[in-house]
Amino acid sequence: MNKIILAQIDTIAGDILFNKNKIINCIKRAQSEKADLIIFPAFALTGYPFGDILKRNKSIIKRQEDALKEIEQAAKNITAVIGCADGYSGENSAAVIQNGRKQPSNEKIFEIKGVKYAADTNIETLNQKPDTVICCDCSPSRCGAEYVKNKQFSDFAKKYGVNCIYVNKAGYADNFVFEGASRIYDKTGKLICRAESFCEDFVITDNLHGLINEIPIGSAEKFSIDDFKLNYKNDLDRTYKSIVFAVKQYFSKNGFSKAVLGLSGGLDSSVC
């Protein structure tokens, strides 16, 4: 089987140079591990979220394509799946680079050592069944999302009889917190690998199996909005970790080392 790496990275929206260099560094590390395949989150080159920036500044797509050409030169003897912004729709579209060449967008399936993979495509439109489906994503952390995500991917794997690899961004940007927790499900829908939550991770798997890292306490439970209360205990751990992660990311990305808290005596100040 193939040695696969889930590159759960953080990116900066609009900073293609920074994101490109991070991707190339990850590819070099994967090559040193003798990996066959490395997978990145959605919008790994442009960063996310970017609002209407693609509509206002089409040159970003050109810069993305130029960056992909540099990545092609770095991606020798390895296959890389990189989430990119589609130049027409602005939605995520996976670029597959295999042995230094970007695969044409109409080629939906690629093969490594006899194993067939499909990246970010509708499996029902394919003329042949892949062994493994890859999903590149940028999914913000929110209450109840873990239960839905786990059920969705587990059911998908079981329904189509395929392995499912999900790679999510980990980071903070523009009021969104991306929790990471990238993962792999086998053909029976069983979770066989999960990355860390609320941090970047470089997950090395053999035969698709790896560590199953813990998620915030209570976040895997089914959530109903009808049951929500301000003291909803099952979401407290996830909420706390989201806030801590976001504050650290905000300070780091803006170069801040200090903060001033304005205390007025109201509820917000009491919480601080």
Coordinates of C-alpha atoms in Angstrom, one line a residue:
M1 CA 0.0 0.0 0.0
N2 CA 1.0 3.6 -0.3
K3 CA 2.5 5.9 2.3
I4 CA 0.2 8.9 2.5
I5 CA 0.6 12.2 4.4
L6 CA -2.2 14.5 5.5
A7 CA -0.7 18.0 5.5
Q8 CA -3.1 19.8 7.8
I9 CA -1.7 23.3 7.4
D10 CA -2.7 26.9 8.2
T11 CA -2.6 29.4 5.3
I12 CA -2.9 33.2 4.9
A13 CA -5.7 34.5 2.7
G14 CA -4.2 36.3 -0.3
D15 CA -0.5 35.5 0.6
I16 CA 0.2 33.1 -2.2
L17 CA 4.0 33.4 -1.8
F18 CA 3.8 32.4 1.9
N19 CA 1.4 29.5 1.2
K20 CA 3.4 28.3 -1.8
N21 CA 6.6 28.1 0.3
K22 CA 4.8 26.3 3.1
I23 CA 3.4 23.7 0.6
I24 CA 6.9 23.2 -1.0
N25 CA 8.5 22.7 2.5
C26 CA 5.8 20.1 3.3
I27 CA 6.5 18.3 0.0
K28 CA 10.2 18.2 0.7
R29 CA 9.5 16.8 4.1
A30 CA 7.2 14.2 2.6
Q31 CA 9.9 13.3 0.1
S32 CA 12.4 12.7 2.9
E33 CA 9.8 10.4 4.5
K34 CA 9.6 8.5 1.1
A35 CA 5.9 9.2 0.9
D36 CA 3.9 8.3 -2.2
L37 CA 1.1 10.9 -1.7
I38 CA 0.7 14.2 0.2
I39 CA -2.7 15.9 0.5
F40 CA -3.4 19.6 1.4
P41 CA -6.6 21.4 2.5
A42 CA -8.9 23.4 0.2
F43 CA -7.7 26.8 -1.1
A44 CA -4.2 25.9 0.1
L45 CA -2.6 28.4 -2.3
T46 CA -5.0 31.3 -2.1
G47 CA -5.8 30.9 1.5
Y48 CA -9.3 31.1 2.9
P49 CA -11.7 33.0 3.4
F50 CA -11.2 35.6 0.7
G51 CA -14.7 37.0 0.2
D52 CA -15.1 38.6 -3.2
I53 CA -11.4 39.1 -3.8
L54 CA -11.4 36.7 -6.8
K55 CA -14.1 38.7 -8.5
R56 CA -12.3 42.0 -7.9
N57 CA -8.7 40.8 -8.6
K58 CA -8.5 38.1 -11.3
S59 CA -4.7 38.3 -11.2
I60 CA -4.8 36.1 -8.1
I61 CA -5.7 33.1 -10.3
K62 CA -2.7 33.9 -12.5
R63 CA -0.4 34.0 -9.5
Q64 CA -1.9 30.8 -8.3
E65 CA -1.1 29.1 -11.6
D66 CA 2.5 30.5 -11.5
A67 CA 2.9 29.1 -8.0
L68 CA 1.6 25.7 -9.1
K69 CA 4.3 25.6 -11.8
E70 CA 6.9 26.1 -9.1
I71 CA 5.4 23.4 -7.0
E72 CA 5.5 21.1 -10.0
Q73 CA 9.2 21.5 -10.1
A74 CA 9.5 20.5 -6.4
A75 CA 7.1 17.6 -6.6
K76 CA 9.3 14.9 -8.1
N77 CA 8.8 11.2 -7.3
I78 CA 5.7 12.1 -5.3
T79 CA 2.0 12.9 -5.9
A80 CA 0.5 16.0 -4.4
V81 CA -3.2 16.9 -4.1
I82 CA -3.6 20.7 -3.5
G83 CA -6.8 22.5 -3.0
C84 CA -7.0 25.5 -5.3
A85 CA -9.5 28.2 -6.2
D86 CA -11.3 27.6 -9.5
G87 CA -10.8 30.5 -11.9
Y88 CA -14.4 30.5 -13.0
S89 CA -16.6 29.6 -10.0
G90 CA -14.2 30.6 -7.2
E91 CA -14.9 27.3 -5.5
N92 CA -12.3 24.7 -4.5
S93 CA -10.9 22.5 -7.1
A94 CA -8.2 19.9 -6.4
A95 CA -5.0 20.2 -8.4
V96 CA -3.2 16.8 -8.8
I97 CA 0.5 17.0 -9.4
Q98 CA 2.1 13.6 -10.2
N99 CA 5.8 13.2 -10.8
G100 CA 6.3 16.9 -11.5
R101 CA 3.3 17.3 -13.9
K102 CA -0.1 18.8 -13.1
Q103 CA -2.9 16.4 -14.2
P104 CA -5.5 17.9 -16.7
S105 CA -8.6 18.9 -14.8
N106 CA -10.8 16.5 -16.9
E107 CA -8.8 13.5 -15.6
K108 CA -10.7 12.7 -12.4
I109 CA -8.9 9.6 -11.4
F110 CA -5.1 9.0 -10.8
E111 CA -3.3 5.9 -9.9
I112 CA -0.4 5.2 -7.5
K113 CA 1.1 1.6 -7.4
G114 CA -2.1 0.1 -8.7
V115 CA -4.4 2.0 -6.3
K116 CA -7.0 4.4 -7.9
Y117 CA -7.7 7.8 -6.2
A118 CA -10.3 10.4 -7.0
A119 CA -10.0 14.0 -5.6
D120 CA -12.8 16.4 -5.0
T121 CA -15.3 15.0 -7.6
N122 CA -18.7 13.5 -7.7
I123 CA -18.1 9.8 -7.5
E124 CA -21.4 9.0 -9.3
T125 CA -20.2 10.8 -12.5
L126 CA -17.0 8.7 -12.8
N127 CA -16.8 5.9 -15.4
Q128 CA -14.7 3.8 -13.1
K129 CA -14.8 3.2 -9.3
P130 CA -11.8 4.6 -7.3
D131 CA -10.4 2.7 -4.3
T132 CA -10.1 5.9 -2.3
V133 CA -11.9 9.3 -2.5
I134 CA -10.1 12.5 -1.3
C135 CA -11.8 15.5 0.1
C136 CA -9.9 18.8 0.5
D137 CA -11.8 21.1 2.8
C138 CA -11.8 24.4 4.8
S139 CA -14.5 23.6 7.5
P140 CA -14.9 26.1 10.4
S141 CA -15.4 24.7 13.9
R142 CA -19.0 25.0 15.2
C143 CA -21.3 23.4 17.6
G144 CA -22.6 20.0 16.5
A145 CA -20.3 19.8 13.4
E146 CA -18.3 16.9 14.5
Y147 CA -21.3 14.6 14.8
V148 CA -22.5 15.6 11.3
K149 CA -19.0 15.3 9.7
N150 CA -18.3 11.9 11.2
K151 CA -21.7 10.5 10.1
Q152 CA -21.5 12.0 6.6
F153 CA -18.0 10.6 5.8
S154 CA -18.7 7.2 7.5
D155 CA -22.0 6.8 5.6
F156 CA -20.3 7.9 2.3
A157 CA -17.5 5.3 2.7
K158 CA -20.0 2.5 3.5
K159 CA -22.4 3.4 0.7
Y160 CA -19.8 3.5 -2.1
G161 CA -17.4 0.9 -0.6
V162 CA -14.4 3.3 -0.8
N163 CA -11.8 4.6 1.5
C164 CA -12.3 8.3 2.3
I165 CA -9.5 10.7 3.1
Y166 CA -10.6 14.1 4.5
V167 CA -8.0 16.9 4.9
N168 CA -9.1 20.1 6.7
K169 CA -7.4 23.4 7.3
A170 CA -6.3 24.3 10.9
G171 CA -6.1 28.0 11.7
Y172 CA -7.8 31.3 12.3
A173 CA -8.8 33.9 9.7
D174 CA -11.4 36.6 9.5
N175 CA -13.6 35.4 12.5
F176 CA -13.4 31.8 11.4
V177 CA -11.7 29.1 13.4
F178 CA -10.7 26.0 11.4
E179 CA -10.2 23.0 13.7
G180 CA -8.3 20.6 11.5
A181 CA -9.1 17.1 12.7
S182 CA -8.4 15.6 9.3
R183 CA -9.2 11.9 9.0
I184 CA -9.5 8.7 7.1
Y185 CA -12.3 6.2 7.0
D186 CA -12.0 2.7 5.6
K187 CA -14.4 1.0 3.2
T188 CA -16.7 -0.1 6.0
G189 CA -17.0 3.4 7.3
K190 CA -14.7 2.9 10.3
L191 CA -12.5 5.8 11.4
I192 CA -8.9 4.6 11.2
C193 CA -7.0 7.9 11.5
R194 CA -7.6 11.4 12.8
A195 CA -5.2 14.3 13.1
E196 CA -4.9 16.7 16.0
S197 CA -7.6 19.4 16.6
F198 CA -6.8 23.1 16.7
C199 CA -3.2 22.9 15.5
E200 CA -1.3 22.2 12.3
D201 CA -0.4 18.5 11.9
F202 CA 1.7 16.4 9.5
V203 CA 0.1 13.0 9.7
I204 CA 2.1 10.1 8.2
T205 CA 0.0 7.0 7.5
D206 CA 0.9 3.5 6.3
N207 CA -1.8 1.4 4.7
L208 CA -4.2 4.4 5.5
H209 CA -3.9 3.7 9.2
G210 CA -2.5 6.2 11.8
L211 CA -3.1 7.6 15.2
I212 CA -6.7 8.5 16.1
N213 CA -6.2 11.7 18.1
E214 CA -8.8 12.8 20.6
I215 CA -11.3 15.6 19.8
P216 CA -12.8 18.1 22.3
I217 CA -14.8 16.5 25.0
G218 CA -18.5 16.2 24.0
S219 CA -18.1 17.5 20.5
A220 CA -19.0 14.1 18.9
E221 CA -22.4 14.0 20.5
K222 CA -25.5 14.8 18.5
F223 CA -26.7 18.4 19.0
S224 CA -30.1 19.8 18.7
I225 CA -30.7 23.6 18.6
D226 CA -33.9 23.0 20.6
D227 CA -31.7 21.8 23.5
F228 CA -29.3 24.7 23.5
K229 CA -28.7 26.5 26.7
L230 CA -26.0 29.1 27.6
N231 CA -24.5 26.4 29.9
Y232 CA -24.5 23.7 27.3
K233 CA -21.7 21.7 28.8
N234 CA -21.1 19.3 25.9
D235 CA -19.7 22.2 23.8
L236 CA -17.6 24.0 26.4
D237 CA -14.4 22.2 25.7
R238 CA -14.6 22.8 21.9
T239 CA -15.6 26.5 22.6
Y240 CA -12.7 27.0 25.0
K241 CA -10.1 25.5 22.6
S242 CA -11.5 27.4 19.7
I243 CA -11.1 30.7 21.5
V244 CA -7.6 30.0 22.8
F245 CA -6.5 28.8 19.3
A246 CA -8.0 31.9 17.6
V247 CA -6.4 34.4 20.0
K248 CA -3.0 32.8 19.6
Q249 CA -3.4 32.8 15.8
Y250 CA -4.6 36.4 15.8
F251 CA -1.6 37.6 17.8
S252 CA 0.9 35.5 15.8
K253 CA -0.4 36.6 12.4
N254 CA -0.5 40.3 13.3
G255 CA 2.9 40.3 15.1
F256 CA 1.3 41.3 18.4
S257 CA 2.9 40.5 21.8
K258 CA 0.7 42.5 24.1
A259 CA -3.0 43.4 24.5
V260 CA -5.0 46.0 26.5
L261 CA -8.3 44.8 28.1
G262 CA -10.9 47.5 28.7
L263 CA -12.8 46.7 31.8
S264 CA -16.2 48.4 32.4
G265 CA -17.8 46.3 35.0
G266 CA -20.4 44.8 32.6
L267 CA -20.9 41.2 31.6
D268 CA -18.2 41.1 29.0
S269 CA -15.6 42.5 31.4
S270 CA -16.7 40.1 34.0
V271 CA -16.0 37.2 31.7
C272 CA -12.6 38.7 30.9

